[in-house]
Amino acid sequence: MKLINGLAVFEDGHKNNKPVVFIHGFPFDHTMWHNQIDFLKNDFYCVTYDLRGLGQSKAGQGQYTIEGFTDDLFEIMDELKLSRPVLCGLSMGGYIALRAMERNQERFSGLALMDTKASADDNEGKLKRADGIKKINLQGIKNFIAGFVPNCFGDIAMQEMKDMYETTLDKSLKSDPVGVKGCLLAMAGRTDTEPFLEKIEVPALVMCGSLDKLIPPEVMRGMAEKIKGSEFASVPRAGHITPLENPEFVNDVLAGFLRRLIKK
Ligand code: MLT
């Protein structure tokens, strides 16, 4: 683990290989990608990190924005001297990936989006974030996490992958409330990157859990249709946390996409 600007950053694989930067979702940490890193690290230089306020990255004041999270990403890329990595983001990680691409897509050679969307929160969504913050303040972080995390997983994973589910939930339950509230504020205040989708020029892969309750596959299919030449895959037997719920499928599709990309 390396600390970059207070962020816990993890590197696997050889620096001479194509870099791939993985950005996890909320309220999880970099370990969400452990199956993909194990599968890809012999052929790719895999970089992942804990978003500010989550996992091992300190919460600080908790005054976050997606813009600030994007600054964090660019700082990590500068510090590690990453040359045109492929960016792979899930959900909140996807919001950051899309904004980073919008700010400077020339710095990237490919984009993989999982269980995410380009639109900003509508009023109902913003009120849900406010409610989440209130719940953390009044009832504590554990109550909020225990209500939020089960919705992230599909029923199949919760029944058939109990160890994975419980380990992931346990890690989230240990989150710093300041960090979690900061992420909720950042997501509520994010910009809409929909108009940018048609301007994406790099190869793109869009993947969505077929059982995703938070961002349904139709939404992601619609997003894929707006990104020129993008590939779309629906991940069977998975809810919102596809890399953990169906790692074999995600590994195969992602590895295929990355291998085609480095041949170009
Ligand atoms: C995530 O998985 O990052 C979050 O569920 C995204 C969100 O709440 O919008």
PDB file of C-alpha atoms and ligand atoms in Angstrom:
ATOM      1  CA  MET A   1       0.000   0.000   0.000  1.00  0.00           C
ATOM      2  CA  LYS A   2       1.221   3.488  -0.845  1.00  0.00           C
ATOM      3  CA  LEU A   3      -0.221   6.710   0.541  1.00  0.00           C
ATOM      4  CA  ILE A   4      -0.794   9.383  -2.105  1.00  0.00           C
ATOM      5  CA  ASN A   5      -2.271  12.633  -0.816  1.00  0.00           C
ATOM      6  CA  GLY A   6      -3.822  10.732   2.093  1.00  0.00           C
ATOM      7  CA  LEU A   7      -5.285   8.016  -0.158  1.00  0.00           C
ATOM      8  CA  ALA A   8      -4.489   4.317   0.214  1.00  0.00           C
ATOM      9  CA  VAL A   9      -3.306   3.151  -3.222  1.00  0.00           C
ATOM     10  CA  PHE A  10      -2.589  -0.458  -4.226  1.00  0.00           C
ATOM     11  CA  GLU A  11      -0.508  -1.627  -7.191  1.00  0.00           C
ATOM     12  CA  ASP A  12      -0.428  -5.139  -8.654  1.00  0.00           C
ATOM     13  CA  GLY A  13       1.379  -6.373 -11.726  1.00  0.00           C
ATOM     14  CA  HIS A  14       4.279  -5.024 -13.728  1.00  0.00           C
ATOM     15  CA  LYS A  15       4.629  -1.313 -14.407  1.00  0.00           C
ATOM     16  CA  ASN A  16       5.616  -1.995 -18.039  1.00  0.00           C
ATOM     17  CA  ASN A  17       2.204  -3.509 -18.750  1.00  0.00           C
ATOM     18  CA  LYS A  18      -0.872  -1.523 -19.729  1.00  0.00           C
ATOM     19  CA  PRO A  19      -2.195   0.309 -16.649  1.00  0.00           C
ATOM     20  CA  VAL A  20      -5.786  -0.192 -15.550  1.00  0.00           C
ATOM     21  CA  VAL A  21      -7.197   1.990 -12.752  1.00  0.00           C
ATOM     22  CA  PHE A  22     -10.150   0.553 -10.826  1.00  0.00           C
ATOM     23  CA  ILE A  23     -12.518   2.843  -8.880  1.00  0.00           C
ATOM     24  CA  HIS A  24     -14.856   1.145  -6.430  1.00  0.00           C
ATOM     25  CA  GLY A  25     -18.451   1.964  -5.515  1.00  0.00           C
ATOM     26  CA  PHE A  26     -20.124   3.316  -2.375  1.00  0.00           C
ATOM     27  CA  PRO A  27     -19.890   2.426   0.521  1.00  0.00           C
ATOM     28  CA  PHE A  28     -17.195  -0.140  -0.223  1.00  0.00           C
ATOM     29  CA  ASP A  29     -13.429  -0.190  -0.769  1.00  0.00           C
ATOM     30  CA  HIS A  30     -10.771  -1.351  -3.224  1.00  0.00           C
ATOM     31  CA  THR A  31     -11.183  -4.999  -2.202  1.00  0.00           C
ATOM     32  CA  MET A  32     -14.335  -5.025  -4.350  1.00  0.00           C
ATOM     33  CA  TRP A  33     -11.935  -5.672  -7.272  1.00  0.00           C
ATOM     34  CA  HIS A  34      -9.833  -8.448  -5.739  1.00  0.00           C
ATOM     35  CA  ASN A  35     -11.068 -11.141  -8.165  1.00  0.00           C
ATOM     36  CA  GLN A  36     -10.358  -8.972 -11.201  1.00  0.00           C
ATOM     37  CA  ILE A  37      -6.907  -7.945  -9.941  1.00  0.00           C
ATOM     38  CA  ASP A  38      -5.961 -11.602  -9.319  1.00  0.00           C
ATOM     39  CA  PHE A  39      -7.134 -12.505 -12.801  1.00  0.00           C
ATOM     40  CA  LEU A  40      -5.487  -9.593 -14.641  1.00  0.00           C
ATOM     41  CA  LYS A  41      -2.307  -8.805 -12.724  1.00  0.00           C
ATOM     42  CA  ASN A  42      -0.029 -11.024 -14.836  1.00  0.00           C
ATOM     43  CA  ASP A  43      -0.905  -9.106 -17.981  1.00  0.00           C
ATOM     44  CA  PHE A  44      -1.857  -5.630 -16.755  1.00  0.00           C
ATOM     45  CA  TYR A  45      -0.533  -3.095 -14.250  1.00  0.00           C
ATOM     46  CA  CYS A  46      -3.562  -2.879 -11.963  1.00  0.00           C
ATOM     47  CA  VAL A  47      -3.998   0.165  -9.742  1.00  0.00           C
ATOM     48  CA  THR A  48      -6.798   0.510  -7.278  1.00  0.00           C
ATOM     49  CA  TYR A  49      -7.379   2.765  -4.292  1.00  0.00           C
ATOM     50  CA  ASP A  50      -9.802   3.563  -1.509  1.00  0.00           C
ATOM     51  CA  LEU A  51     -11.841   6.660  -2.242  1.00  0.00           C
ATOM     52  CA  ARG A  52     -11.364   9.469   0.261  1.00  0.00           C
ATOM     53  CA  GLY A  53     -13.368   8.684   3.394  1.00  0.00           C
ATOM     54  CA  LEU A  54     -13.779   4.960   2.652  1.00  0.00           C
ATOM     55  CA  GLY A  55     -11.660   1.878   3.389  1.00  0.00           C
ATOM     56  CA  GLN A  56      -8.174   2.847   4.513  1.00  0.00           C
ATOM     57  CA  SER A  57      -8.278   6.404   3.124  1.00  0.00           C
ATOM     58  CA  LYS A  58      -8.819   8.943   5.892  1.00  0.00           C
ATOM     59  CA  ALA A  59     -12.053  10.918   5.925  1.00  0.00           C
ATOM     60  CA  GLY A  60     -10.555  14.306   6.824  1.00  0.00           C
ATOM     61  CA  GLN A  61     -13.261  16.982   6.933  1.00  0.00           C
ATOM     62  CA  GLY A  62     -15.677  15.028   4.723  1.00  0.00           C
ATOM     63  CA  GLN A  63     -16.402  17.967   2.418  1.00  0.00           C
ATOM     64  CA  TYR A  64     -16.324  15.978  -0.801  1.00  0.00           C
ATOM     65  CA  THR A  65     -17.410  16.591  -4.374  1.00  0.00           C
ATOM     66  CA  ILE A  66     -17.148  14.337  -7.409  1.00  0.00           C
ATOM     67  CA  GLU A  67     -14.875  17.078  -8.769  1.00  0.00           C
ATOM     68  CA  GLY A  68     -12.568  16.627  -5.768  1.00  0.00           C
ATOM     69  CA  PHE A  69     -12.627  12.840  -6.207  1.00  0.00           C
ATOM     70  CA  THR A  70     -11.630  13.425  -9.831  1.00  0.00           C
ATOM     71  CA  ASP A  71      -8.721  15.630  -8.684  1.00  0.00           C
ATOM     72  CA  ASP A  72      -7.669  12.740  -6.423  1.00  0.00           C
ATOM     73  CA  LEU A  73      -7.675  10.357  -9.391  1.00  0.00           C
ATOM     74  CA  PHE A  74      -5.533  12.699 -11.512  1.00  0.00           C
ATOM     75  CA  GLU A  75      -3.089  13.110  -8.607  1.00  0.00           C
ATOM     76  CA  ILE A  76      -2.696   9.349  -8.298  1.00  0.00           C
ATOM     77  CA  MET A  77      -2.133   9.100 -12.055  1.00  0.00           C
ATOM     78  CA  ASP A  78       0.512  11.863 -11.904  1.00  0.00           C
ATOM     79  CA  GLU A  79       2.259  10.422  -8.885  1.00  0.00           C
ATOM     80  CA  LEU A  80       2.422   6.904 -10.392  1.00  0.00           C
ATOM     81  CA  LYS A  81       3.225   8.382 -13.838  1.00  0.00           C
ATOM     82  CA  LEU A  82       0.476   6.337 -15.455  1.00  0.00           C
ATOM     83  CA  SER A  83       0.466   6.613 -19.206  1.00  0.00           C
ATOM     84  CA  ARG A  84      -3.045   6.541 -20.691  1.00  0.00           C
ATOM     85  CA  PRO A  85      -4.580   3.930 -18.356  1.00  0.00           C
ATOM     86  CA  VAL A  86      -7.873   2.207 -18.966  1.00  0.00           C
ATOM     87  CA  LEU A  87     -10.347   3.502 -16.411  1.00  0.00           C
ATOM     88  CA  CYS A  88     -12.746   1.057 -14.830  1.00  0.00           C
ATOM     89  CA  GLY A  89     -15.402   2.446 -12.471  1.00  0.00           C
ATOM     90  CA  LEU A  90     -18.372   0.926 -10.703  1.00  0.00           C
ATOM     91  CA  SER A  91     -21.349   3.044  -9.663  1.00  0.00           C
ATOM     92  CA  MET A  92     -19.918   6.035  -7.722  1.00  0.00           C
ATOM     93  CA  GLY A  93     -16.571   5.005  -9.230  1.00  0.00           C
ATOM     94  CA  GLY A  94     -18.290   5.321 -12.615  1.00  0.00           C
ATOM     95  CA  TYR A  95     -19.523   8.850 -11.791  1.00  0.00           C
ATOM     96  CA  ILE A  96     -15.886   9.770 -11.122  1.00  0.00           C
ATOM     97  CA  ALA A  97     -14.643   7.951 -14.233  1.00  0.00           C
ATOM     98  CA  LEU A  98     -17.155   9.754 -16.462  1.00  0.00           C
ATOM     99  CA  ARG A  99     -16.266  13.169 -15.024  1.00  0.00           C
ATOM    100  CA  ALA A 100     -12.532  12.434 -15.385  1.00  0.00           C
ATOM    101  CA  MET A 101     -13.088  11.464 -19.029  1.00  0.00           C
ATOM    102  CA  GLU A 102     -15.152  14.601 -19.582  1.00  0.00           C
ATOM    103  CA  ARG A 103     -12.382  16.739 -18.105  1.00  0.00           C
ATOM    104  CA  ASN A 104      -9.584  15.173 -20.135  1.00  0.00           C
ATOM    105  CA  GLN A 105     -10.282  12.008 -22.111  1.00  0.00           C
ATOM    106  CA  GLU A 106      -6.893  12.221 -23.833  1.00  0.00           C
ATOM    107  CA  ARG A 107      -5.341  10.967 -20.623  1.00  0.00           C
ATOM    108  CA  PHE A 108      -7.126   7.598 -21.005  1.00  0.00           C
ATOM    109  CA  SER A 109      -7.054   4.797 -23.569  1.00  0.00           C
ATOM    110  CA  GLY A 110     -10.274   3.010 -22.632  1.00  0.00           C
ATOM    111  CA  LEU A 111     -13.273   3.064 -20.324  1.00  0.00           C
ATOM    112  CA  ALA A 112     -15.117   0.246 -18.564  1.00  0.00           C
ATOM    113  CA  LEU A 113     -18.306   1.285 -16.779  1.00  0.00           C
ATOM    114  CA  MET A 114     -20.158  -1.045 -14.441  1.00  0.00           C
ATOM    115  CA  ASP A 115     -23.508  -0.536 -12.763  1.00  0.00           C
ATOM    116  CA  THR A 116     -23.360   3.223 -13.091  1.00  0.00           C
ATOM    117  CA  LYS A 117     -25.145   6.061 -14.849  1.00  0.00           C
ATOM    118  CA  ALA A 118     -24.388   9.429 -16.394  1.00  0.00           C
ATOM    119  CA  SER A 119     -27.430  11.343 -15.179  1.00  0.00           C
ATOM    120  CA  ALA A 120     -27.272  13.364 -11.949  1.00  0.00           C
ATOM    121  CA  ASP A 121     -29.601  12.748  -8.987  1.00  0.00           C
ATOM    122  CA  ASP A 122     -33.160  13.994  -9.517  1.00  0.00           C
ATOM    123  CA  ASN A 123     -35.028  15.644  -6.635  1.00  0.00           C
ATOM    124  CA  GLU A 124     -36.146  12.307  -5.237  1.00  0.00           C
ATOM    125  CA  GLY A 125     -32.568  11.041  -5.350  1.00  0.00           C
ATOM    126  CA  LYS A 126     -31.214  14.146  -3.608  1.00  0.00           C
ATOM    127  CA  LEU A 127     -33.830  13.798  -0.854  1.00  0.00           C
ATOM    128  CA  LYS A 128     -32.800  10.157  -0.363  1.00  0.00           C
ATOM    129  CA  ARG A 129     -29.203  11.282   0.154  1.00  0.00           C
ATOM    130  CA  ALA A 130     -30.391  13.892   2.690  1.00  0.00           C
ATOM    131  CA  ASP A 131     -32.382  11.194   4.443  1.00  0.00           C
ATOM    132  CA  GLY A 132     -29.289   8.985   4.569  1.00  0.00           C
ATOM    133  CA  ILE A 133     -27.287  11.747   6.242  1.00  0.00           C
ATOM    134  CA  LYS A 134     -30.086  12.317   8.734  1.00  0.00           C
ATOM    135  CA  LYS A 135     -30.224   8.592   9.483  1.00  0.00           C
ATOM    136  CA  ILE A 136     -26.474   8.472  10.150  1.00  0.00           C
ATOM    137  CA  ASN A 137     -26.749  11.488  12.470  1.00  0.00           C
ATOM    138  CA  LEU A 138     -29.749  10.178  14.385  1.00  0.00           C
ATOM    139  CA  GLN A 139     -29.317   6.406  14.340  1.00  0.00           C
ATOM    140  CA  GLY A 140     -25.638   5.881  13.601  1.00  0.00           C
ATOM    141  CA  ILE A 141     -23.619   4.621  10.669  1.00  0.00           C
ATOM    142  CA  LYS A 142     -24.405   0.939  11.262  1.00  0.00           C
ATOM    143  CA  ASN A 143     -28.124   1.514  10.799  1.00  0.00           C
ATOM    144  CA  PHE A 144     -27.571   3.332   7.551  1.00  0.00           C
ATOM    145  CA  ILE A 145     -25.178   0.687   6.170  1.00  0.00           C
ATOM    146  CA  ALA A 146     -27.423  -2.177   7.296  1.00  0.00           C
ATOM    147  CA  GLY A 147     -30.287  -0.580   5.355  1.00  0.00           C
ATOM    148  CA  PHE A 148     -28.307   0.371   2.239  1.00  0.00           C
ATOM    149  CA  VAL A 149     -25.971  -2.543   1.509  1.00  0.00           C
ATOM    150  CA  PRO A 150     -28.578  -5.357   1.128  1.00  0.00           C
ATOM    151  CA  ASN A 151     -30.120  -3.431  -1.773  1.00  0.00           C
ATOM    152  CA  CYS A 152     -26.784  -3.468  -3.552  1.00  0.00           C
ATOM    153  CA  PHE A 153     -26.747  -7.263  -3.898  1.00  0.00           C
ATOM    154  CA  GLY A 154     -28.939  -9.570  -5.932  1.00  0.00           C
ATOM    155  CA  ASP A 155     -30.928 -12.237  -4.078  1.00  0.00           C
ATOM    156  CA  ILE A 156     -28.871 -15.033  -5.636  1.00  0.00           C
ATOM    157  CA  ALA A 157     -25.569 -13.724  -4.238  1.00  0.00           C
ATOM    158  CA  MET A 158     -27.114 -13.094  -0.832  1.00  0.00           C
ATOM    159  CA  GLN A 159     -28.373 -16.668  -0.657  1.00  0.00           C
ATOM    160  CA  GLU A 160     -25.557 -18.522  -2.378  1.00  0.00           C
ATOM    161  CA  MET A 161     -22.492 -16.409  -1.529  1.00  0.00           C
ATOM    162  CA  LYS A 162     -23.141 -15.742   2.141  1.00  0.00           C
ATOM    163  CA  ASP A 163     -19.448 -15.490   3.121  1.00  0.00           C
ATOM    164  CA  MET A 164     -18.690 -12.944   0.420  1.00  0.00           C
ATOM    165  CA  TYR A 165     -21.808 -10.967   1.335  1.00  0.00           C
ATOM    166  CA  GLU A 166     -21.092 -10.956   5.041  1.00  0.00           C
ATOM    167  CA  THR A 167     -17.421 -10.050   4.650  1.00  0.00           C
ATOM    168  CA  THR A 168     -18.366  -7.140   2.376  1.00  0.00           C
ATOM    169  CA  LEU A 169     -21.107  -5.950   4.721  1.00  0.00           C
ATOM    170  CA  ASP A 170     -18.756  -6.182   7.741  1.00  0.00           C
ATOM    171  CA  LYS A 171     -16.187  -3.988   6.036  1.00  0.00           C
ATOM    172  CA  SER A 172     -18.837  -1.390   5.175  1.00  0.00           C
ATOM    173  CA  LEU A 173     -20.188  -1.394   8.724  1.00  0.00           C
ATOM    174  CA  LYS A 174     -16.749  -0.210   9.882  1.00  0.00           C
ATOM    175  CA  SER A 175     -16.900   2.887   7.644  1.00  0.00           C
ATOM    176  CA  ASP A 176     -16.200   6.314   9.079  1.00  0.00           C
ATOM    177  CA  PRO A 177     -19.530   8.208   9.260  1.00  0.00           C
ATOM    178  CA  VAL A 178     -17.826  11.440   8.194  1.00  0.00           C
ATOM    179  CA  GLY A 179     -16.554   9.752   5.027  1.00  0.00           C
ATOM    180  CA  VAL A 180     -19.892   8.143   4.223  1.00  0.00           C
ATOM    181  CA  LYS A 181     -21.807  11.408   4.684  1.00  0.00           C
ATOM    182  CA  GLY A 182     -19.212  13.187   2.547  1.00  0.00           C
ATOM    183  CA  CYS A 183     -19.758  10.659  -0.262  1.00  0.00           C
ATOM    184  CA  LEU A 184     -23.543  11.107  -0.043  1.00  0.00           C
ATOM    185  CA  LEU A 185     -23.126  14.869  -0.411  1.00  0.00           C
ATOM    186  CA  ALA A 186     -20.728  14.428  -3.317  1.00  0.00           C
ATOM    187  CA  MET A 187     -23.138  12.115  -5.158  1.00  0.00           C
ATOM    188  CA  ALA A 188     -26.107  14.431  -4.530  1.00  0.00           C
ATOM    189  CA  GLY A 189     -24.160  17.362  -5.967  1.00  0.00           C
ATOM    190  CA  ARG A 190     -22.660  15.657  -9.008  1.00  0.00           C
ATOM    191  CA  THR A 191     -23.082  17.043 -12.509  1.00  0.00           C
ATOM    192  CA  ASP A 192     -24.893  15.313 -15.360  1.00  0.00           C
ATOM    193  CA  THR A 193     -22.427  13.723 -17.795  1.00  0.00           C
ATOM    194  CA  GLU A 194     -25.133  12.505 -20.254  1.00  0.00           C
ATOM    195  CA  PRO A 195     -24.295  15.104 -22.933  1.00  0.00           C
ATOM    196  CA  PHE A 196     -20.689  13.908 -22.851  1.00  0.00           C
ATOM    197  CA  LEU A 197     -21.505  10.268 -23.674  1.00  0.00           C
ATOM    198  CA  GLU A 198     -21.668  10.874 -27.439  1.00  0.00           C
ATOM    199  CA  LYS A 199     -18.260  12.579 -27.269  1.00  0.00           C
ATOM    200  CA  ILE A 200     -16.453   9.530 -25.873  1.00  0.00           C
ATOM    201  CA  GLU A 201     -13.784   8.535 -28.401  1.00  0.00           C
ATOM    202  CA  VAL A 202     -11.973   5.712 -26.579  1.00  0.00           C
ATOM    203  CA  PRO A 203     -13.099   2.052 -26.665  1.00  0.00           C
ATOM    204  CA  ALA A 204     -15.771   1.526 -24.018  1.00  0.00           C
ATOM    205  CA  LEU A 205     -17.315  -1.445 -22.258  1.00  0.00           C
ATOM    206  CA  VAL A 206     -20.586  -1.117 -20.366  1.00  0.00           C
ATOM    207  CA  MET A 207     -21.587  -3.899 -17.948  1.00  0.00           C
ATOM    208  CA  CYS A 208     -24.580  -4.211 -15.678  1.00  0.00           C
ATOM    209  CA  GLY A 209     -25.849  -6.864 -13.289  1.00  0.00           C
ATOM    210  CA  SER A 210     -29.028  -8.398 -14.707  1.00  0.00           C
ATOM    211  CA  LEU A 211     -30.547  -8.120 -11.188  1.00  0.00           C
ATOM    212  CA  ASP A 212     -29.246  -4.625 -10.358  1.00  0.00           C
ATOM    213  CA  LYS A 213     -31.981  -2.875  -8.314  1.00  0.00           C
ATOM    214  CA  LEU A 214     -30.149   0.464  -7.986  1.00  0.00           C
ATOM    215  CA  ILE A 215     -29.287   1.030 -11.641  1.00  0.00           C
ATOM    216  CA  PRO A 216     -31.358  -1.322 -13.795  1.00  0.00           C
ATOM    217  CA  PRO A 217     -29.883  -2.879 -16.957  1.00  0.00           C
ATOM    218  CA  GLU A 218     -32.227  -0.820 -19.227  1.00  0.00           C
ATOM    219  CA  VAL A 219     -30.572   2.371 -17.950  1.00  0.00           C
ATOM    220  CA  MET A 220     -27.115   1.059 -18.719  1.00  0.00           C
ATOM    221  CA  ARG A 221     -28.150  -0.335 -22.081  1.00  0.00           C
ATOM    222  CA  GLY A 222     -29.457   3.150 -22.944  1.00  0.00           C
ATOM    223  CA  MET A 223     -26.133   4.604 -21.869  1.00  0.00           C
ATOM    224  CA  ALA A 224     -24.197   2.105 -24.000  1.00  0.00           C
ATOM    225  CA  GLU A 225     -26.308   3.074 -27.013  1.00  0.00           C
ATOM    226  CA  LYS A 226     -25.093   6.660 -26.662  1.00  0.00           C
ATOM    227  CA  ILE A 227     -21.387   5.713 -26.550  1.00  0.00           C
ATOM    228  CA  LYS A 228     -20.069   5.151 -30.085  1.00  0.00           C
ATOM    229  CA  GLY A 229     -18.976   1.571 -30.726  1.00  0.00           C
ATOM    230  CA  SER A 230     -19.297   0.528 -27.089  1.00  0.00           C
ATOM    231  CA  GLU A 231     -19.754  -3.072 -26.027  1.00  0.00           C
ATOM    232  CA  PHE A 232     -22.585  -3.985 -23.631  1.00  0.00           C
ATOM    233  CA  ALA A 233     -22.793  -7.020 -21.363  1.00  0.00           C
ATOM    234  CA  SER A 234     -25.516  -7.997 -18.947  1.00  0.00           C
ATOM    235  CA  VAL A 235     -23.995  -9.931 -16.051  1.00  0.00           C
ATOM    236  CA  PRO A 236     -26.131 -12.961 -15.176  1.00  0.00           C
ATOM    237  CA  ARG A 237     -26.990 -13.805 -11.547  1.00  0.00           C
ATOM    238  CA  ALA A 238     -25.635 -10.459 -10.290  1.00  0.00           C
ATOM    239  CA  GLY A 239     -27.099  -7.353  -8.681  1.00  0.00           C
ATOM    240  CA  HIS A 240     -25.251  -4.029  -8.366  1.00  0.00           C
ATOM    241  CA  ILE A 241     -21.899  -5.395  -7.169  1.00  0.00           C
ATOM    242  CA  THR A 242     -21.068  -7.414 -10.295  1.00  0.00           C
ATOM    243  CA  PRO A 243     -17.295  -7.877  -9.683  1.00  0.00           C
ATOM    244  CA  LEU A 244     -18.042  -9.769  -6.451  1.00  0.00           C
ATOM    245  CA  GLU A 245     -21.333 -11.392  -7.418  1.00  0.00           C
ATOM    246  CA  ASN A 246     -20.264 -12.982 -10.695  1.00  0.00           C
ATOM    247  CA  PRO A 247     -16.474 -12.629 -10.812  1.00  0.00           C
ATOM    248  CA  GLU A 248     -15.943 -15.321 -13.487  1.00  0.00           C
ATOM    249  CA  PHE A 249     -18.229 -13.585 -15.976  1.00  0.00           C
ATOM    250  CA  VAL A 250     -16.869 -10.104 -15.214  1.00  0.00           C
ATOM    251  CA  ASN A 251     -13.261 -11.350 -15.464  1.00  0.00           C
ATOM    252  CA  ASP A 252     -13.860 -12.954 -18.865  1.00  0.00           C
ATOM    253  CA  VAL A 253     -15.640  -9.974 -20.387  1.00  0.00           C
ATOM    254  CA  LEU A 254     -13.237  -7.409 -18.931  1.00  0.00           C
ATOM    255  CA  ALA A 255     -10.137  -9.387 -19.910  1.00  0.00           C
ATOM    256  CA  GLY A 256     -11.481  -9.825 -23.454  1.00  0.00           C
ATOM    257  CA  PHE A 257     -12.131  -6.078 -23.733  1.00  0.00           C
ATOM    258  CA  LEU A 258      -8.660  -5.192 -22.379  1.00  0.00           C
ATOM    259  CA  ARG A 259      -6.878  -7.701 -24.608  1.00  0.00           C
ATOM    260  CA  ARG A 260      -8.636  -6.374 -27.728  1.00  0.00           C
ATOM    261  CA  LEU A 261      -7.793  -2.844 -26.659  1.00  0.00           C
ATOM    262  CA  ILE A 262      -4.045  -3.436 -26.293  1.00  0.00           C
ATOM    263  CA  LYS A 263      -3.943  -5.050 -29.744  1.00  0.00           C
ATOM    264  CA  LYS A 264      -5.355  -1.865 -31.340  1.00  0.00           C
TER     265      LYS A 264
HETATM  266  C1  MLT B   1     -22.589   2.975  -5.441  1.00  0.00           C
HETATM  267  O1  MLT B   1     -22.683   1.736  -5.548  1.00  0.00           O
HETATM  268  O2  MLT B   1     -21.524   3.555  -5.641  1.00  0.00           O
HETATM  269  C2  MLT B   1     -23.800   3.753  -5.032  1.00  0.00           C
HETATM  270  O3  MLT B   1     -24.856   2.906  -4.784  1.00  0.00           O
HETATM  271  C3  MLT B   1     -24.163   4.747  -6.053  1.00  0.00           C
HETATM  272  C4  MLT B   1     -25.324   5.594  -5.675  1.00  0.00           C
HETATM  273  O4  MLT B   1     -25.834   5.496  -4.554  1.00  0.00           O
HETATM  274  O5  MLT B   1     -25.722   6.406  -6.526  1.00  0.00           O
END
